[in-house]
XYZ file of C-alpha atoms in Angstrom:
588
model
C 19.216 25.241 8.024
C 16.727 24.357 5.622
C 18.300 21.183 5.149
C 18.509 20.875 8.968
C 14.763 21.625 9.249
C 14.077 18.835 6.564
C 15.083 16.281 9.071
C 13.663 17.542 11.929
C 9.501 18.066 10.959
C 9.093 19.308 14.608
C 11.484 22.245 13.724
C 8.660 22.901 11.560
C 4.856 22.761 13.301
C 6.570 23.343 16.917
C 7.569 26.950 16.078
C 4.100 27.633 15.318
C 2.602 25.856 17.884
C -0.212 27.351 20.194
C -3.087 26.892 23.187
C -5.667 25.788 20.258
C -3.698 23.301 19.281
C -2.540 22.148 22.696
C -6.214 21.658 23.098
C -7.167 19.773 20.541
C -3.786 17.452 20.713
C -4.637 16.793 24.333
C -8.399 16.153 23.332
C -7.296 13.690 20.780
C -5.086 11.886 23.282
C -7.345 10.954 25.384
C -9.360 9.626 23.085
C -6.458 7.962 21.284
C -5.112 6.517 24.522
C -8.479 4.908 25.500
C -8.727 3.301 22.303
C -4.939 1.636 22.120
C -4.851 0.682 25.758
C -6.665 -2.796 24.687
C -5.840 -2.818 21.230
C -1.361 -2.699 22.144
C -2.399 -5.891 24.371
C -4.308 -7.333 21.821
C -1.845 -6.981 18.955
C 1.054 -7.769 21.118
C -0.652 -11.310 21.523
C -1.050 -11.861 17.892
C 2.123 -11.627 17.462
C 2.928 -13.797 20.004
C 4.381 -11.449 22.146
C 3.955 -10.855 26.425
C 0.901 -7.792 26.019
C 3.187 -5.490 27.810
C 5.094 -5.457 24.388
C 1.942 -4.279 22.525
C 2.269 -1.113 25.411
C 6.025 -0.695 25.291
C 6.043 -0.696 21.280
C 3.165 2.499 21.277
C 5.513 4.730 23.788
C 9.000 5.331 22.619
C 7.812 5.090 18.514
C 5.524 7.482 18.560
C 7.497 9.652 20.329
C 10.214 9.480 17.690
C 7.612 9.695 14.900
C 6.402 13.150 16.401
C 9.934 14.561 16.016
C 10.807 13.077 12.551
C 7.558 12.388 10.580
C 5.500 14.481 8.586
C 1.961 13.888 8.533
C 0.166 16.091 11.823
C -2.643 12.642 11.722
C -0.969 9.305 11.710
C -1.007 7.431 14.512
C 2.235 4.922 14.917
C 2.088 1.782 16.935
C 1.406 -2.028 16.545
C -0.934 -2.925 13.794
C -2.948 -6.095 12.763
C -1.099 -6.994 9.648
C 2.395 -6.277 10.930
C 1.847 -8.374 13.905
C 0.575 -11.101 12.145
C 3.874 -10.775 9.806
C 5.898 -10.976 12.905
C 4.440 -13.805 14.333
C 5.152 -15.651 11.121
C 8.407 -14.387 10.394
C 9.702 -14.858 14.140
C 7.741 -18.262 14.242
C 9.959 -19.751 11.618
C 13.538 -19.149 13.906
C 12.664 -19.317 17.594
C 9.475 -20.945 19.592
C 7.015 -18.601 20.801
C 6.956 -17.672 24.846
C 11.122 -18.048 24.407
C 13.790 -15.419 25.498
C 14.701 -16.766 21.414
C 11.467 -14.897 20.118
C 11.465 -11.645 22.256
C 15.216 -10.998 21.000
C 13.565 -12.058 17.429
C 10.722 -9.788 17.148
C 13.228 -6.745 18.804
C 15.935 -7.776 15.883
C 12.909 -7.613 13.230
C 12.232 -3.876 14.237
C 15.587 -3.104 14.169
C 15.981 -4.367 11.002
C 12.855 -3.119 9.462
C 13.751 0.423 11.170
C 17.384 0.405 9.279
C 16.235 -0.570 6.145
C 12.880 2.586 6.192
C 15.797 5.020 7.736
C 18.268 3.900 4.670
C 15.391 4.323 1.785
C 14.471 7.421 3.299
C 18.093 9.111 3.421
C 18.698 7.666 -0.476
C 15.398 9.092 -1.151
C 13.588 5.257 -2.409
C 10.119 5.984 -1.568
C 8.964 5.274 -5.109
C 10.068 1.038 -4.153
C 6.600 1.152 -2.579
C 5.287 1.875 -5.993
C 5.948 -1.428 -6.977
C 2.866 -3.102 -5.081
C -0.047 -2.659 -7.121
C -3.189 -1.076 -5.240
C -5.213 -4.377 -6.022
C -2.672 -6.841 -4.777
C -2.686 -4.749 -1.464
C -5.838 -4.192 -1.028
C -6.174 -8.309 -1.917
C -2.737 -9.311 0.601
C -4.756 -6.960 3.128
C -8.105 -9.154 3.100
C -6.911 -12.522 2.954
C -4.362 -11.453 6.180
C -7.711 -9.958 7.949
C -9.335 -13.265 7.351
C -6.163 -14.790 8.608
C -5.967 -12.902 11.544
C -9.781 -13.076 12.405
C -9.382 -17.602 12.169
C -6.366 -17.527 14.666
C -8.500 -16.119 17.112
C -11.518 -17.953 17.033
C -9.089 -21.015 19.205
C -9.028 -18.153 21.604
C -12.557 -17.755 21.147
C -13.430 -21.597 22.046
C -10.955 -21.901 24.632
C -9.041 -24.338 22.740
C -5.386 -25.048 21.342
C -5.021 -25.116 17.640
C -1.955 -24.740 15.595
C -1.512 -23.492 11.710
C -0.600 -20.443 10.011
C -2.693 -21.338 6.845
C -6.158 -21.047 6.787
C -6.611 -24.508 5.485
C -4.143 -25.700 8.603
C -6.419 -23.462 11.114
C -9.574 -24.473 10.473
C -8.663 -28.477 10.294
C -6.852 -27.802 13.654
C -10.097 -25.877 14.870
C -12.101 -28.914 13.989
C -10.230 -31.568 15.907
C -10.341 -29.699 18.814
C -14.288 -28.739 18.883
C -14.908 -31.569 21.491
C -12.289 -29.444 23.899
C -14.172 -26.128 23.981
C -14.190 -24.732 27.652
C -18.152 -23.065 27.454
C -17.448 -20.432 29.272
C -14.221 -18.943 27.823
C -16.689 -19.375 24.495
C -19.798 -17.317 26.436
C -17.177 -14.914 26.992
C -15.286 -14.354 23.940
C -19.059 -14.586 22.251
C -20.249 -11.910 24.062
C -17.401 -9.467 24.158
C -17.060 -10.070 19.937
C -20.864 -8.853 19.791
C -20.876 -5.895 22.164
C -17.668 -5.051 20.366
C -19.910 -5.205 17.148
C -22.703 -3.679 18.687
C -20.661 -0.555 19.620
C -18.693 -0.239 16.476
C -22.045 0.392 14.799
C -24.860 1.624 16.987
C -23.738 3.166 20.595
C -22.454 6.555 19.034
C -26.146 6.776 17.530
C -27.720 5.129 21.060
C -25.668 7.967 23.126
C -26.816 10.697 20.808
C -30.260 9.852 21.671
C -29.766 9.669 24.917
C -28.480 13.782 25.025
C -24.964 12.445 25.598
C -23.160 15.898 24.436
C -21.090 15.002 21.125
C -17.496 14.782 22.415
C -18.057 12.752 25.611
C -20.639 10.106 22.573
C -17.461 10.390 21.205
C -14.725 9.399 23.896
C -17.439 7.098 25.187
C -18.075 5.164 21.357
C -13.767 5.281 21.268
C -14.345 3.688 24.881
C -16.245 0.608 23.482
C -13.253 -2.247 23.784
C -11.987 0.019 27.289
C -15.793 -1.404 28.345
C -15.632 -4.954 27.503
C -12.668 -5.125 28.860
C -13.367 -4.126 32.251
C -17.001 -5.827 32.178
C -14.979 -9.673 31.555
C -12.099 -8.767 33.810
C -14.451 -8.098 36.818
C -16.464 -11.225 36.118
C -13.787 -13.605 35.477
C -12.165 -12.177 38.966
C -15.302 -12.213 40.893
C -16.688 -15.160 39.779
C -12.673 -16.690 39.959
C -13.767 -18.115 36.338
C -9.718 -18.654 35.604
C -10.048 -21.730 38.229
C -12.276 -23.078 35.488
C -10.565 -23.025 32.619
C -10.813 -19.185 30.817
C -7.183 -18.086 30.430
C -6.233 -14.881 31.530
C -3.419 -12.224 30.809
C -1.659 -13.081 33.946
C 1.146 -10.705 35.579
C 2.356 -8.156 33.169
C 5.609 -6.122 33.868
C 4.580 -3.106 35.593
C 7.102 -0.090 34.794
C 8.085 2.066 32.339
C 9.530 0.358 28.827
C 12.866 -1.501 29.621
C 15.619 -1.028 28.063
C 16.777 -4.130 25.016
C 19.271 -4.960 22.836
C 18.218 -6.788 19.498
C 20.638 -9.799 18.663
C 22.880 -9.427 16.122
C 23.701 -12.986 15.394
C 24.593 -13.336 11.532
C 22.758 -16.206 11.091
C 19.231 -14.655 12.773
C 19.823 -11.313 10.605
C 19.901 -13.540 7.739
C 16.933 -15.213 8.604
C 15.016 -12.294 9.642
C 16.457 -9.739 7.187
C 13.821 -10.868 3.637
C 11.002 -10.745 6.077
C 12.469 -7.170 7.438
C 12.350 -5.950 4.056
C 8.704 -7.059 3.434
C 7.741 -5.563 6.768
C 9.077 -2.302 5.984
C 7.504 -2.050 2.825
C 3.979 -3.590 3.823
C 3.860 -1.154 6.640
C 5.031 2.173 4.430
C 2.818 1.669 1.577
C -0.298 1.435 4.683
C 0.971 3.918 6.598
C 1.773 6.512 3.602
C -1.887 5.422 2.185
C -3.732 6.795 5.413
C -1.288 9.838 6.199
C -1.802 11.547 2.063
C -5.582 10.790 2.870
C -5.490 12.430 5.979
C -2.873 15.116 4.834
C -5.182 16.057 2.108
C -8.789 16.625 3.730
C -6.961 19.463 5.104
C -4.794 20.795 2.255
C -1.535 19.480 3.813
C 1.080 17.742 2.473
C 3.598 15.077 3.458
C 6.846 13.797 2.548
C 7.103 10.287 1.597
C 11.241 10.042 1.956
C 10.712 11.823 5.379
C 7.565 9.676 6.152
C 10.535 6.643 5.942
C 12.742 8.165 8.137
C 10.094 8.799 10.711
C 8.921 5.339 10.363
C 12.815 4.106 11.121
C 13.046 5.834 13.679
C 10.166 4.723 15.383
C 10.688 1.194 14.711
C 14.453 1.594 16.170
C 13.107 2.984 18.635
C 10.576 -0.336 19.376
C 13.586 -2.677 18.693
C 15.825 -0.441 21.696
C 12.786 -0.551 23.868
C 11.236 -4.016 24.466
C 8.709 -3.547 21.501
C 8.356 -4.992 18.150
C 7.859 -3.621 14.562
C 5.171 -0.686 13.751
C 3.537 1.144 11.485
C 1.067 3.626 11.089
C -2.429 2.380 11.937
C -6.030 3.413 9.767
C -7.942 2.639 12.141
C -5.891 4.910 15.368
C -4.501 7.854 12.605
C -8.799 8.409 11.382
C -9.797 8.388 15.239
C -7.120 10.700 16.114
C -7.551 13.172 12.819
C -11.687 12.759 13.951
C -11.101 14.147 17.223
C -9.088 17.114 16.610
C -5.271 16.450 16.174
C -3.543 19.079 14.816
C -0.152 17.873 15.001
C 2.053 15.450 16.040
C 2.171 16.304 19.768
C -1.491 14.278 19.898
C 0.903 10.597 19.199
C 3.267 12.699 22.419
C 0.889 12.683 24.343
C -0.578 9.814 23.758
C 2.785 8.018 24.777
C 2.680 9.957 27.513
C -0.798 8.301 28.613
C -0.023 4.893 27.500
C 3.136 5.404 30.008
C 0.777 6.294 32.791
C -1.038 2.862 32.055
C 2.251 1.189 31.789
C 3.054 2.032 35.213
C -0.541 2.646 36.854
C -2.798 0.400 35.405
C -0.660 -3.030 34.381
C -1.647 -4.635 37.632
C -5.770 -4.452 36.386
C -5.689 -6.391 33.446
C -4.107 -9.570 35.567
C -7.928 -10.972 35.471
C -8.411 -9.808 31.772
C -9.696 -12.918 30.076
C -7.301 -13.982 26.235
C -10.804 -14.190 24.480
C -11.748 -10.850 25.567
C -8.060 -9.414 23.460
C -9.156 -11.821 20.608
C -12.677 -10.381 20.447
C -10.852 -6.639 20.218
C -8.532 -8.242 17.553
C -11.632 -10.182 15.233
C -13.800 -7.036 15.270
C -11.295 -4.403 14.268
C -9.745 -6.777 11.591
C -12.608 -7.570 9.512
C -13.019 -4.296 8.801
C -10.077 -4.831 6.676
C -11.674 -7.589 4.804
C -13.286 -6.282 1.188
C -13.949 -8.793 -0.774
C -15.792 -6.632 -2.955
C -12.091 -5.653 -4.762
C -12.910 -9.025 -6.677
C -16.551 -8.185 -8.462
C -14.858 -4.411 -8.861
C -11.450 -6.126 -10.454
C -13.119 -7.980 -12.962
C -15.711 -5.966 -14.492
C -12.844 -3.139 -14.813
C -9.650 -5.389 -15.379
C -9.363 -9.206 -15.604
C -5.625 -8.736 -15.340
C -6.006 -7.233 -11.996
C -8.511 -9.352 -10.710
C -5.963 -12.958 -11.058
C -3.287 -10.239 -9.263
C -6.123 -10.118 -6.754
C -7.278 -13.706 -6.254
C -3.972 -15.174 -6.829
C -2.629 -12.782 -4.005
C -5.718 -13.558 -1.632
C -5.812 -17.421 -2.321
C -1.766 -17.667 -2.349
C -1.817 -16.224 1.184
C -4.172 -17.762 2.728
C -3.083 -21.030 1.333
C 0.557 -20.797 1.371
C 0.606 -17.955 4.092
C 1.251 -14.614 4.649
C 4.862 -14.394 3.722
C 4.366 -16.186 0.509
C 1.261 -13.733 0.212
C 3.089 -10.984 0.236
C 6.181 -11.931 -2.045
C 3.702 -12.801 -4.677
C 2.186 -9.695 -4.523
C 5.560 -8.035 -4.802
C 6.038 -10.294 -8.095
C 2.811 -10.129 -9.523
C 2.448 -6.247 -8.929
C 5.967 -5.915 -11.022
C 4.313 -8.980 -13.746
C 1.407 -7.149 -13.582
C 2.992 -4.027 -14.905
C 5.692 -5.544 -17.246
C 2.651 -7.322 -18.984
C 0.628 -4.233 -19.548
C 3.357 -2.263 -20.784
C 4.479 -5.569 -22.842
C 1.906 -4.916 -25.507
C 1.202 -0.918 -25.490
C -1.564 0.697 -27.307
C -0.797 2.034 -30.577
C -3.809 3.926 -32.170
C -3.386 4.266 -36.145
C -5.217 7.887 -36.113
C -6.894 10.588 -39.347
C -7.182 13.796 -38.823
C -10.632 15.171 -38.149
C -12.263 17.239 -40.711
C -11.784 20.562 -40.290
C -10.006 20.680 -37.191
C -6.192 19.852 -36.484
C -6.952 16.976 -34.106
C -6.395 13.241 -34.979
C -8.103 10.865 -33.652
C -8.244 6.430 -33.655
C -9.454 5.731 -37.033
C -11.475 2.762 -35.309
C -13.219 5.169 -33.086
C -13.898 8.008 -35.367
C -15.031 9.664 -38.677
C -11.258 10.853 -39.399
C -9.477 11.576 -42.561
C -6.570 9.534 -43.910
C -4.084 8.906 -46.977
C -3.423 5.691 -48.494
C -0.243 6.554 -48.524
C 0.640 7.906 -44.841
C 0.361 5.714 -41.820
C -0.166 7.647 -38.724
C 0.207 5.697 -35.522
C 0.109 6.937 -31.979
C 2.000 5.349 -29.653
C 0.681 5.752 -26.142
C 3.390 4.117 -23.986
C 6.773 4.649 -23.150
C 9.087 2.469 -25.462
C 11.550 0.676 -23.407
C 12.878 -3.654 -23.774
C 9.799 -4.986 -22.450
C 7.756 -3.642 -25.928
C 9.942 -2.729 -28.158
C 10.223 -5.342 -30.309
C 5.958 -4.742 -30.022
C 5.988 -1.584 -32.421
C 8.862 -3.627 -34.947
C 6.045 -5.869 -35.425
C 3.217 -4.001 -35.422
C 4.841 -0.921 -38.019
C 6.394 -4.283 -40.053
C 3.017 -6.255 -40.353
C 0.765 -2.586 -41.277
C 3.056 -1.649 -44.156
C 3.088 -5.169 -45.685
C -0.505 -5.012 -46.353
C -0.128 -3.945 -50.149
C -0.902 -0.859 -49.292
C 1.524 2.084 -51.301
C 2.469 3.560 -48.081
C 5.013 5.750 -48.588
C 5.584 7.576 -44.973
C 5.134 5.642 -41.487
C 4.833 8.713 -38.674
C 5.044 7.842 -34.908
C 3.086 10.262 -32.809
C 5.302 10.349 -29.666
C 3.316 12.894 -27.782
C 2.480 9.962 -24.701
C 6.434 8.729 -25.121
C 7.812 9.764 -21.905
C 10.928 7.746 -22.321
C 13.177 5.751 -24.496
C 15.612 2.818 -23.232
C 18.241 2.053 -25.452
C 16.716 -1.268 -26.534
C 14.121 1.072 -27.939
C 16.171 3.193 -29.747
C 17.962 -0.321 -30.974
C 14.273 -1.147 -32.668
C 13.647 2.315 -34.110
C 16.972 2.093 -35.841
C 15.875 -1.484 -36.868
C 12.354 0.229 -38.038
C 13.948 3.124 -39.879
C 16.442 0.994 -41.600
C 13.518 -2.118 -42.780
C 11.365 0.872 -43.934
C 14.443 2.527 -45.712
C 15.011 -0.382 -47.628
C 10.796 -0.534 -48.282
C 10.854 2.790 -49.888
C 9.331 4.281 -46.939
C 9.999 7.094 -44.878
C 10.105 6.801 -41.062
C 8.956 10.489 -39.157
C 8.695 11.314 -35.337
C 5.973 13.861 -34.570
C 5.187 15.487 -31.486
C 8.338 14.176 -29.775
C 8.568 15.428 -25.539
C 12.140 17.546 -25.051
C 13.437 14.912 -22.069
C 12.930 12.366 -25.409
C 14.382 13.853 -27.799
C 17.464 14.794 -25.849
C 17.966 11.094 -24.978
C 17.752 10.734 -28.822
C 19.935 13.392 -30.136
C 22.734 11.738 -28.235
C 22.689 8.931 -30.483
C 23.336 8.754 -34.667
C 19.417 7.752 -35.004
C 18.407 10.980 -36.102
C 20.650 11.856 -38.480
C 20.190 8.313 -39.853
C 16.397 8.650 -39.973
C 14.658 7.977 -43.443
C 12.257 11.150 -42.491
C 12.083 13.767 -40.703
C 10.868 15.181 -36.973
C 7.436 17.671 -36.977
C 6.513 19.891 -34.402
C 2.787 18.759 -34.735
C 1.424 15.689 -35.939
C -1.136 18.154 -38.095
C 2.399 20.123 -39.597
C 3.624 16.355 -40.236
C 0.208 15.404 -41.928
C 0.265 18.759 -43.916
C 4.075 18.252 -45.357
C 3.591 14.981 -46.125
C 0.403 15.023 -47.670
C 0.710 17.674 -50.154
C 0.365 17.749 -53.889
C -1.507 14.592 -53.191
C -4.552 13.736 -55.300
C -7.733 14.427 -53.927
C -9.393 11.050 -55.043
C -6.591 9.662 -52.364
C -7.614 10.816 -49.616
C -10.674 8.984 -47.923
C -13.104 9.782 -45.301
C -14.754 6.533 -43.173
C -14.673 4.724 -40.470
C -12.782 1.850 -39.445
C -11.563 -0.819 -42.142
C -13.133 1.645 -44.704
C -9.794 3.310 -43.996
C -7.509 0.425 -44.787
C -6.137 -0.373 -48.230
C -7.984 -3.396 -49.305
C -10.736 -2.973 -47.779
């Protein structure tokens, strides 16, 4: 039974559900529903789909996540980055506005959901760790810029094309003479209001004496106010006849049952984008979920999160939606509004279903420019160019990764950008670990502690070299250690012993084992003993499976101090030296 509950977290939190949780979840659901109605319509537009697809993608996926997900506050649905990735991927195989385009988005959601569930069942959540945070930050920043730029054409009321920043800017510049000034007025007004509402509306409402809960609801309803006002203006002045593009007829009703396409060519074309979308969506979702869970001393299960997100995407595939994940903004709103369980998401889904049934006729005259304004205001919060300064100050290698990801995403498109980000993350890891930090250490006088001879005044013995290896040893860095030891023992010193301090070594792979064997043979030929100290249990277990320990020209010591005491015993008092840096090396 415990294993069954593991795959159905609803059975865990559902048994303790009470009236207090119900009340808090309902309040949170009202606030999030108000926020999601215009946002879902807008993100569907960004994905190149009819507006109702955004609503559909926010109903069944939320309900399924409530059953299978482990986060108490994560709000699942369409998000800006995944919407952009969807448009980019599907745009390669079908033309927007066609039935083939819709089928392709359903297939993309199906492939993404299947991949996520498979990863969850196989406990492969760690795969997401191959994307470093700087690379993710760079990709999201570049995506935010691309998304905002892609919506400028709707604010201006012009036709513009392109998937990269240069293409979009060039296309917009060519058509500036075609600007619809009424559309520009509506779009600019909506954008300005939404920016003002995000920063100042809540404070203004508090100043007017509005109760905190009502002020919070009204603040989150800022986009709804923009939608209602601009829709009424377009309808009242018949601006659609003057060139203002509107949403038009939106099907009224619950999400339909749909079927993804299973043509081999279609699956082959969308498989890699689906994997990239899955990993990016999972990284974004699990980061938000872990952050919010920590605030309430709760925990999430990343592998079960994969299953929950996978189920949500499968639900989207069969109910007219497109790929979804946990959104940062709506999850924070859900959390701040007091959501206690995933039931808040289920109530949100019910609210959106009611909106799909009863409210869709009311958005007929909703101007596309208002949805574009909603997207621009939402995604610009994702843009964080300060990551460039931070990484430059802290690590030039990370700066290169961030800058390259941003430039590649802006210049070549999101798919190449995210693929490059994955490759850069792996290359960065390999680069950083290919030259591990190896410190020559000495004894701190009067203690049993050993520190870097270039940083501290320590006691050394010219016949003994103690090297602390600060990285696990594997095929990438094994030869580096060989070369370093070879160089050190051939400096002309009367070295008799080399001790490798393994306190920071968590793994020695077979390539590194062969390097250790080569080091041992070379030192033995030179009449130098090779010793190990502070070897961790799992590492020792691996070494004992080989002949290395039996053939080693030295001993294994429990502690570095024990190695020091044994190997320097009987040494002349004058052979030891106390100093710092170059004073400690023979021949200095």
